[in-house]
Short mmCIF file of N, CA and C in Angstrom, two decimals:
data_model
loop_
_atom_site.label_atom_id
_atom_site.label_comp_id
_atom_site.label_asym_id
_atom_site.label_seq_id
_atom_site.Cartn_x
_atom_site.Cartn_y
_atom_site.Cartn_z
N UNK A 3 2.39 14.34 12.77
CA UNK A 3 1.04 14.85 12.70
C UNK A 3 0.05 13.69 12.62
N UNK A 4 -1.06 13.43 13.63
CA UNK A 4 -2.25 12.64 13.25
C UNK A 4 -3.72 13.70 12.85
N UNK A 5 -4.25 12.90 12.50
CA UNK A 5 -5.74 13.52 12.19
C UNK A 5 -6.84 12.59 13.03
N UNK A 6 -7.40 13.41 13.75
CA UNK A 6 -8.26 12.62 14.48
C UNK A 6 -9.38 12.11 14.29
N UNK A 7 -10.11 12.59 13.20
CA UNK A 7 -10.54 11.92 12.55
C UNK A 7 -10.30 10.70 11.28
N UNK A 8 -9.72 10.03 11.65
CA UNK A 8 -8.85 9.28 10.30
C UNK A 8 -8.68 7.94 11.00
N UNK A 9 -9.48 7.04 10.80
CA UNK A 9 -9.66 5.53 11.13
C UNK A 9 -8.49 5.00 11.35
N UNK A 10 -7.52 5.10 10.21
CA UNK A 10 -5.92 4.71 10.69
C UNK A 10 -5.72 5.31 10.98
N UNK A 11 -5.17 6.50 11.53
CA UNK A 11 -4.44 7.05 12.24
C UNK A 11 -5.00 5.94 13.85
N UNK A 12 -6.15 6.23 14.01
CA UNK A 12 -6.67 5.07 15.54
C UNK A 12 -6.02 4.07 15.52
N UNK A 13 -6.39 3.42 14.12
CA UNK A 13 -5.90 1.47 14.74
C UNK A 13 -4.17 2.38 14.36
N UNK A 14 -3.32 2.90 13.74
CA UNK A 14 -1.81 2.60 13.77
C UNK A 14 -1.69 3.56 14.98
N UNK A 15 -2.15 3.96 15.84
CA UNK A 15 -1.52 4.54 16.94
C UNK A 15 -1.93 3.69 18.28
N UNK A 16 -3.29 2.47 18.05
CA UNK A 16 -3.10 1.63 18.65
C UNK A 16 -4.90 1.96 19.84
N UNK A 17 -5.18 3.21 18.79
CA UNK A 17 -6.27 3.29 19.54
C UNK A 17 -7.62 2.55 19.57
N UNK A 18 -7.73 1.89 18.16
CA UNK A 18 -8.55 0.72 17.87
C UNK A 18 -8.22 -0.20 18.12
N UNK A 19 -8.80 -1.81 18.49
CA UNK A 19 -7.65 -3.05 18.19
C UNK A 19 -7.95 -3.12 16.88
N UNK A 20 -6.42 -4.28 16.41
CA UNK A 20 -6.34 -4.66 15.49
C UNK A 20 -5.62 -6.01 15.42
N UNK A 21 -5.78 -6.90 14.30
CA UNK A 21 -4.84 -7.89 14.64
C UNK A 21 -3.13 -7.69 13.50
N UNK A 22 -2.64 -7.40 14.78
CA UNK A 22 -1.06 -6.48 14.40
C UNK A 22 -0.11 -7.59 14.19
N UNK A 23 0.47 -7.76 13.32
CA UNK A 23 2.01 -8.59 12.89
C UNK A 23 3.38 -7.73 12.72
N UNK A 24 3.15 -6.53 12.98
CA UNK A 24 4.37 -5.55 12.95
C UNK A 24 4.61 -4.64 13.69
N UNK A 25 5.32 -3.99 14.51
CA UNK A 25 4.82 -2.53 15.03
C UNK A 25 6.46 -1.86 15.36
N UNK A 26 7.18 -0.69 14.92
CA UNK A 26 8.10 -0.35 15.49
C UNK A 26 7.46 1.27 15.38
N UNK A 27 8.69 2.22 15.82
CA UNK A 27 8.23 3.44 16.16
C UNK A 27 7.14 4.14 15.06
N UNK A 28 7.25 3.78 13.88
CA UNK A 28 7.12 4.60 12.62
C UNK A 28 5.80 3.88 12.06
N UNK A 29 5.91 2.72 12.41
CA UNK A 29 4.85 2.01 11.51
C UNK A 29 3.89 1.00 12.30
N UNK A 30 2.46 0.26 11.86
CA UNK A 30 2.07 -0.57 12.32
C UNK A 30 1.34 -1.37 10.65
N UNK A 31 1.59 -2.75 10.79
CA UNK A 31 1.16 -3.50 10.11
C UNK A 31 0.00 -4.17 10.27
N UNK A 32 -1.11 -4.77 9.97
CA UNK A 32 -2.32 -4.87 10.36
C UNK A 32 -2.85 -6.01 9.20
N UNK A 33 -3.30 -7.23 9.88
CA UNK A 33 -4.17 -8.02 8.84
C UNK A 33 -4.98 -7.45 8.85
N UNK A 34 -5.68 -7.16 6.97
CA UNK A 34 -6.73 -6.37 6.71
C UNK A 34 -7.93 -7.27 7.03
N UNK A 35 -9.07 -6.43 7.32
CA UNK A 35 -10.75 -6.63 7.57
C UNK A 35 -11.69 -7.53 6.25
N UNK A 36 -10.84 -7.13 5.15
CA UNK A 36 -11.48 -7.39 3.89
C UNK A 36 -10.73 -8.13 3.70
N UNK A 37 -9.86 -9.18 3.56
CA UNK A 37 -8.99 -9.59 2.85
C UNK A 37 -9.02 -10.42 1.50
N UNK A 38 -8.18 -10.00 0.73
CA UNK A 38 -8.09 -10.61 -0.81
C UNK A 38 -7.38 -11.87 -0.90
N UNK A 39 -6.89 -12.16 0.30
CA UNK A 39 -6.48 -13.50 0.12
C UNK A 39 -5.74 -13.74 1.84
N UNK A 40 -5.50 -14.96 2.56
CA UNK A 40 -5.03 -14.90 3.34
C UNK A 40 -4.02 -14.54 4.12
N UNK A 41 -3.87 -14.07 4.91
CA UNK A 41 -2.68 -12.85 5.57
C UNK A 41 -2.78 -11.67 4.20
N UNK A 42 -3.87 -11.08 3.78
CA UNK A 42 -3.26 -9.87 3.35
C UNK A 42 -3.56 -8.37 4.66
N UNK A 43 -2.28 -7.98 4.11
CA UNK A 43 -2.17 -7.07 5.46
C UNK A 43 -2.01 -5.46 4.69
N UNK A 44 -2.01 -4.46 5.82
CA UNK A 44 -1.83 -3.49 5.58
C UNK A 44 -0.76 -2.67 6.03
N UNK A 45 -0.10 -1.98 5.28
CA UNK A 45 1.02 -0.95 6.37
C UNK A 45 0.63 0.18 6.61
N UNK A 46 0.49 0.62 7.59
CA UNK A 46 0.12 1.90 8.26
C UNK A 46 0.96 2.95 9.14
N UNK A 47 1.42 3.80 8.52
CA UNK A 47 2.02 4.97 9.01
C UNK A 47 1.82 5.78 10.33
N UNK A 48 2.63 5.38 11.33
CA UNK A 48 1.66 6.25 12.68
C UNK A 48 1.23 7.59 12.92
N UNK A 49 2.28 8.69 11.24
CA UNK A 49 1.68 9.56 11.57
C UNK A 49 0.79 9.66 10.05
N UNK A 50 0.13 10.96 9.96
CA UNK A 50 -1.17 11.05 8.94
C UNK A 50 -0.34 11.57 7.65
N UNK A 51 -0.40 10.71 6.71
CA UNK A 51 0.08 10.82 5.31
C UNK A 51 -0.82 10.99 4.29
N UNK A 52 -1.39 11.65 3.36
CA UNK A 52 -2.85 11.60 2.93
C UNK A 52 -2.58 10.58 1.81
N UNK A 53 -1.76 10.65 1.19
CA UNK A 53 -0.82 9.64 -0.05
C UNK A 53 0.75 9.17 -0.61
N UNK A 54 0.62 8.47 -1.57
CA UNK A 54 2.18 8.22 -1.60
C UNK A 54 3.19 9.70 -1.66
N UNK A 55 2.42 10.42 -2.36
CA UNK A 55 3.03 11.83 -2.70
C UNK A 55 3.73 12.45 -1.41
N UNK A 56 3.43 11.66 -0.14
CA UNK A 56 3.71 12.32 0.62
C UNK A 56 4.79 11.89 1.74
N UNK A 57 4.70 10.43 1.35
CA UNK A 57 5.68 9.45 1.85
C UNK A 57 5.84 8.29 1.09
N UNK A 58 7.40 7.40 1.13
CA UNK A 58 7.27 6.10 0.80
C UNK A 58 7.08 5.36 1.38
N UNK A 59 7.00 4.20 0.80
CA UNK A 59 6.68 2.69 2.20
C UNK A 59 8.37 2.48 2.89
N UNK A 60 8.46 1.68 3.91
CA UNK A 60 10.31 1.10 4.24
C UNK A 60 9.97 -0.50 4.25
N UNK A 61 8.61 -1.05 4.64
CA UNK A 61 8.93 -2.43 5.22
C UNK A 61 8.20 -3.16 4.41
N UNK A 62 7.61 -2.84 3.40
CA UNK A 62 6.55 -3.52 2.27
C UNK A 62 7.58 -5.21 2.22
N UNK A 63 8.72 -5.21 1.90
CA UNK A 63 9.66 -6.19 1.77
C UNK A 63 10.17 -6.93 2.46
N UNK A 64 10.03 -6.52 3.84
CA UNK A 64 9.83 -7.48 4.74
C UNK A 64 9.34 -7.73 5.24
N UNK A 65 8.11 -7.58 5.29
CA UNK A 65 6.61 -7.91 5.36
C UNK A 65 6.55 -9.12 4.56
N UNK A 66 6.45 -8.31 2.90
CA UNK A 66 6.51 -10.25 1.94
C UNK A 66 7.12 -11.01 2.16
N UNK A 67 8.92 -10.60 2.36
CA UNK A 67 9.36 -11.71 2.93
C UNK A 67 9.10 -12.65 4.14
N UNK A 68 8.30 -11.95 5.11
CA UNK A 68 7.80 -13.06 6.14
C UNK A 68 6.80 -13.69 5.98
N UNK A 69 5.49 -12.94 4.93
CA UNK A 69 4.61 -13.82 4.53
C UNK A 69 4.96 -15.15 3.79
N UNK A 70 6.08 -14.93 2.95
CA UNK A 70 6.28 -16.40 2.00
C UNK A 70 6.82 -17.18 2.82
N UNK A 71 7.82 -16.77 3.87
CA UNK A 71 8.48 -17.91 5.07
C UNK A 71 7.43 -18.54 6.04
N UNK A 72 6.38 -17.78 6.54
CA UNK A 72 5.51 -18.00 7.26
C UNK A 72 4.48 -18.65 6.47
N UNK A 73 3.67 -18.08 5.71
CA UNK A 73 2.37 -18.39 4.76
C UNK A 73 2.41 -19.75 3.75
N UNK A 74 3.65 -19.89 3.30
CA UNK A 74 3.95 -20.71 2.18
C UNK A 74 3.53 -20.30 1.03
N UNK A 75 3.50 -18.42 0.95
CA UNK A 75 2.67 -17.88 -0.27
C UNK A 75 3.89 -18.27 -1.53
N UNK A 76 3.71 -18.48 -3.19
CA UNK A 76 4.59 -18.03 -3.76
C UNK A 76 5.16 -16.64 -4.34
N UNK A 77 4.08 -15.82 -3.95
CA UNK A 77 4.90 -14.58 -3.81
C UNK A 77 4.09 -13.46 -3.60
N UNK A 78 3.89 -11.77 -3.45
CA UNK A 78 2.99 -11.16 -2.76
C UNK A 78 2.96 -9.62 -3.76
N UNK A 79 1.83 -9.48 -4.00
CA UNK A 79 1.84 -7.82 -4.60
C UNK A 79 2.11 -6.56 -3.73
N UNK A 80 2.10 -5.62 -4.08
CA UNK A 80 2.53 -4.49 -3.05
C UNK A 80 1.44 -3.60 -4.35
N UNK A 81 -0.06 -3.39 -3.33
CA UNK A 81 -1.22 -2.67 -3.90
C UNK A 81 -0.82 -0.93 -3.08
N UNK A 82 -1.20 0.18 -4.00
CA UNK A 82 -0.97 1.29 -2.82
C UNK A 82 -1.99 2.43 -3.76
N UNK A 83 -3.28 3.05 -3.35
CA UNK A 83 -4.22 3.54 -4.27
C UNK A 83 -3.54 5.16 -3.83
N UNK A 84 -3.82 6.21 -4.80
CA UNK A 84 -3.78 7.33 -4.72
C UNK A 84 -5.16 7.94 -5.16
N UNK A 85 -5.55 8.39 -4.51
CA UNK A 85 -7.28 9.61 -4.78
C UNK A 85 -8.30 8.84 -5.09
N UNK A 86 -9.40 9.20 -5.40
CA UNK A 86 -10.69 8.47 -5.43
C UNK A 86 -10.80 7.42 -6.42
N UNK A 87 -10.38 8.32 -7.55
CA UNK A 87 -9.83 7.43 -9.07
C UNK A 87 -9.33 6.32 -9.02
N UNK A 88 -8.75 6.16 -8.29
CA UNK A 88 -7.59 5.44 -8.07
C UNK A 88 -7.98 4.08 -6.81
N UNK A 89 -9.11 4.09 -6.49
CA UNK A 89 -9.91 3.17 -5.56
C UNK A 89 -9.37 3.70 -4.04
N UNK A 90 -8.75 4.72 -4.28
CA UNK A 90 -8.18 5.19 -2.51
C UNK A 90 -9.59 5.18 -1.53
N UNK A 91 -9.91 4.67 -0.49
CA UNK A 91 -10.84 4.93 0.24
C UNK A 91 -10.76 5.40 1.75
N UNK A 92 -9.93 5.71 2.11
CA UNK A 92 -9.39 5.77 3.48
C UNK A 92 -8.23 6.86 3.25
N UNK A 93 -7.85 7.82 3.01
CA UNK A 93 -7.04 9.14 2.74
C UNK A 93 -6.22 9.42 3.93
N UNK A 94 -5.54 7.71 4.03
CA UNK A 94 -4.10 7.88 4.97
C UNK A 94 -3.40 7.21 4.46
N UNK A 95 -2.14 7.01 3.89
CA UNK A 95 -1.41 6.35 2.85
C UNK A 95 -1.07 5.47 4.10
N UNK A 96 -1.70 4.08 3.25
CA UNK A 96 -1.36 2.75 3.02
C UNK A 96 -1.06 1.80 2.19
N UNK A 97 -0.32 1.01 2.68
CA UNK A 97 -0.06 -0.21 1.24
C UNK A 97 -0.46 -1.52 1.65
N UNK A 98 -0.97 -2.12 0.86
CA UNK A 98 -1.39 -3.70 0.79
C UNK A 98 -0.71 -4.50 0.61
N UNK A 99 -0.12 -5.49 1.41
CA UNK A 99 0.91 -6.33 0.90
C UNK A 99 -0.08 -7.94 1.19
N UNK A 100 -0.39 -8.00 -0.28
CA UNK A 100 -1.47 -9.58 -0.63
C UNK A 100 -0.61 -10.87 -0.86
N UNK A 101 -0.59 -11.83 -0.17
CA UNK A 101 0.23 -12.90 -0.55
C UNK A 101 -0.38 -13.88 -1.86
N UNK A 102 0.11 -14.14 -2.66
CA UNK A 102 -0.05 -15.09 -3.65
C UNK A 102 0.37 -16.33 -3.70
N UNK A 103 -0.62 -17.28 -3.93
CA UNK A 103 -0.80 -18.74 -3.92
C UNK A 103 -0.81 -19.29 -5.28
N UNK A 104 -0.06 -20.40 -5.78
CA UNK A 104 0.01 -20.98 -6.69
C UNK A 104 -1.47 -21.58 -6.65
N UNK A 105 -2.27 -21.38 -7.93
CA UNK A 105 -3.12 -21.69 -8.59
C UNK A 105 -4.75 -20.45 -7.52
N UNK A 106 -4.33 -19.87 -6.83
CA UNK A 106 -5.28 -18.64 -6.39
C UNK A 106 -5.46 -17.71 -7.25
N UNK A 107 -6.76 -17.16 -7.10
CA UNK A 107 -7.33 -16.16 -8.05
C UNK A 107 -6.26 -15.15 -8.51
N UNK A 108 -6.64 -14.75 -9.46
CA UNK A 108 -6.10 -13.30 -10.19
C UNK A 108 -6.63 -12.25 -9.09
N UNK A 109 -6.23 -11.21 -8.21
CA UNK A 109 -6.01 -10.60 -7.78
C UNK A 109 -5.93 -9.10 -8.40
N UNK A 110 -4.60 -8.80 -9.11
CA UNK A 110 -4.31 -7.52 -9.34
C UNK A 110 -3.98 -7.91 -10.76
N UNK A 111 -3.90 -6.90 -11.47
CA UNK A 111 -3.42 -7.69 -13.11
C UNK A 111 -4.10 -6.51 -13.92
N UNK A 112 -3.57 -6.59 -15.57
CA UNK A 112 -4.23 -5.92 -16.38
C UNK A 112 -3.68 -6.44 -17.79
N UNK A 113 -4.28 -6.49 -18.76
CA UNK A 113 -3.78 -6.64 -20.15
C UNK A 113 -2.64 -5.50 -20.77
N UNK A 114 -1.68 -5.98 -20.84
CA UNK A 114 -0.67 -4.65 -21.00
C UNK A 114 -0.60 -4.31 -22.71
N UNK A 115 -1.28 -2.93 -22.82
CA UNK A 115 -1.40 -1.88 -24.05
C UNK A 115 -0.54 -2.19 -24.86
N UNK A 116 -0.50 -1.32 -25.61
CA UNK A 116 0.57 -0.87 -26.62
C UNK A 116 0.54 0.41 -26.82
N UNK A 117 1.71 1.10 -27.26
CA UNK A 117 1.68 2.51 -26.96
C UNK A 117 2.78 2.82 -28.34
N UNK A 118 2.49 3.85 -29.16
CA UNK A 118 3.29 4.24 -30.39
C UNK A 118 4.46 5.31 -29.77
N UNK A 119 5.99 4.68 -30.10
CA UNK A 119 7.66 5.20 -29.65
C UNK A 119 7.12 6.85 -29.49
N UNK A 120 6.59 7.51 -30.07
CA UNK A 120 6.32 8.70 -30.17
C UNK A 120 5.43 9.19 -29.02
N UNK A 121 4.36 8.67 -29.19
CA UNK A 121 3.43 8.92 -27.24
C UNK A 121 4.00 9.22 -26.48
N UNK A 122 5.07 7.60 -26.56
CA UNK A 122 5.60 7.36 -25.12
C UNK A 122 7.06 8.59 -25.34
N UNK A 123 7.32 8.98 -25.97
CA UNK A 123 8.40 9.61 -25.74
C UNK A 123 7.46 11.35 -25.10
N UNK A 124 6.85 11.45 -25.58
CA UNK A 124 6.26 12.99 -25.42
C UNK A 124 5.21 12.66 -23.88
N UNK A 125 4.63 11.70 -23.48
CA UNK A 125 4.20 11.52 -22.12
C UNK A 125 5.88 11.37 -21.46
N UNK A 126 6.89 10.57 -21.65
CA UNK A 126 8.02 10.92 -20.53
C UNK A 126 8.41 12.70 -20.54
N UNK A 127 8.35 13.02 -21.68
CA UNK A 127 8.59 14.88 -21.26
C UNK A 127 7.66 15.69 -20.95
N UNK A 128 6.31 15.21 -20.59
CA UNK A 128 5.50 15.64 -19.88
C UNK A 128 6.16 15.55 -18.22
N UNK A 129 5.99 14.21 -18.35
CA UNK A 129 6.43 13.97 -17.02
C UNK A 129 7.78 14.70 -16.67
N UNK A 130 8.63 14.36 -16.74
CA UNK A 130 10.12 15.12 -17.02
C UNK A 130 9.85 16.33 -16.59
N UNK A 131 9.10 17.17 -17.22
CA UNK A 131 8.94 18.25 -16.99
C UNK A 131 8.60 18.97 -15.31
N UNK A 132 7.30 17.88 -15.41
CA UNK A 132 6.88 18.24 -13.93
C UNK A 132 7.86 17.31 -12.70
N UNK A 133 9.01 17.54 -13.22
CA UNK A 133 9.55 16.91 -12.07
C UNK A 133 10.42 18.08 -11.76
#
C-alpha cells in the first residue's frame, strides 16, 4: 500500500530525487535534508507504514555498519519517532540512522531517572497486560 499523498512514500518509490545509499525491493535509504551530523540517513519503507506499530526496521545495522567502515564514525544511533508527541513529523515510519564522531555534539541523550521497585513493577503489568 502507498499513500499518495505522503512525501516518502515519493522519494522511497523513487518519485522524488534523492541522494540514495541503499535501495532493494522493500526499502530505500536516503541521506537526510536536515542532517544531525554527517551521512545521517534515513530508512524508508516503499510501502506506507504510518509507525513502528506497524512495522520493524531489517537494515538499520547495516546501514551503521557501513557508515563506521565508510565514515570513520565511532558509532551511530538508531532515532525512530512515533505520533506528534513523540517529534514524528512525516507519518510514514522511518528511522534515522546518525553517525557519531568522537568528540561531536550530543545528539540524542537524556539524564536517566530513577524509578521506585514498586512503579516499575506495576507499569511492567500495565504493559503485560496490553500485550
Amino acid at each position: 500500500m502507498k499513500d499518495c499523498n505522503c512525501i516518502f512514500c515519493k522519494i522511497a518509490n523513487g518519485e522524488i530525487p534523492s541522494s540514495t545509499v541503499y535501495e532493494d525491493e522493500d526499502f530505500r535509504v536516503i541521506l537526510d535534508l536536515g542532517p544531525a551530523a554527517k551521512g545521517h540517513a534515513l530508512i524508508l519503507p516503499k510501502e506506507h507504514f504510518k509507525d513502528v506499530t506497524e512495522l520493524d526496521p531489517k537494515i538499520a545495522a547495516k546501514v551503521g555498519t557501513a557508515m563506521k567502515k565508510s565514515l570513520g564514525c565511532a558509532g551511530f544511533n538508531l532515532v525512530q519517532n512515533n505520533g506528534e508527541a513523540a517529534g514524528q513529523t512525516v507519518f510514514h515510519f522511518h528511522v534515522h540512522v546518525i553517525p557519531r564522531y568522537e568528540g561531536g555534539p550530543v545528539i540524542a541523550g537524556w539524564e536517566p531517572g530513577k524509578e521506585d521497585p514498586e512503579v516499575l513493577a506495576e507499569t511492567a503489568e500495565k504493559i503485560k497486560d496490553a500485550l
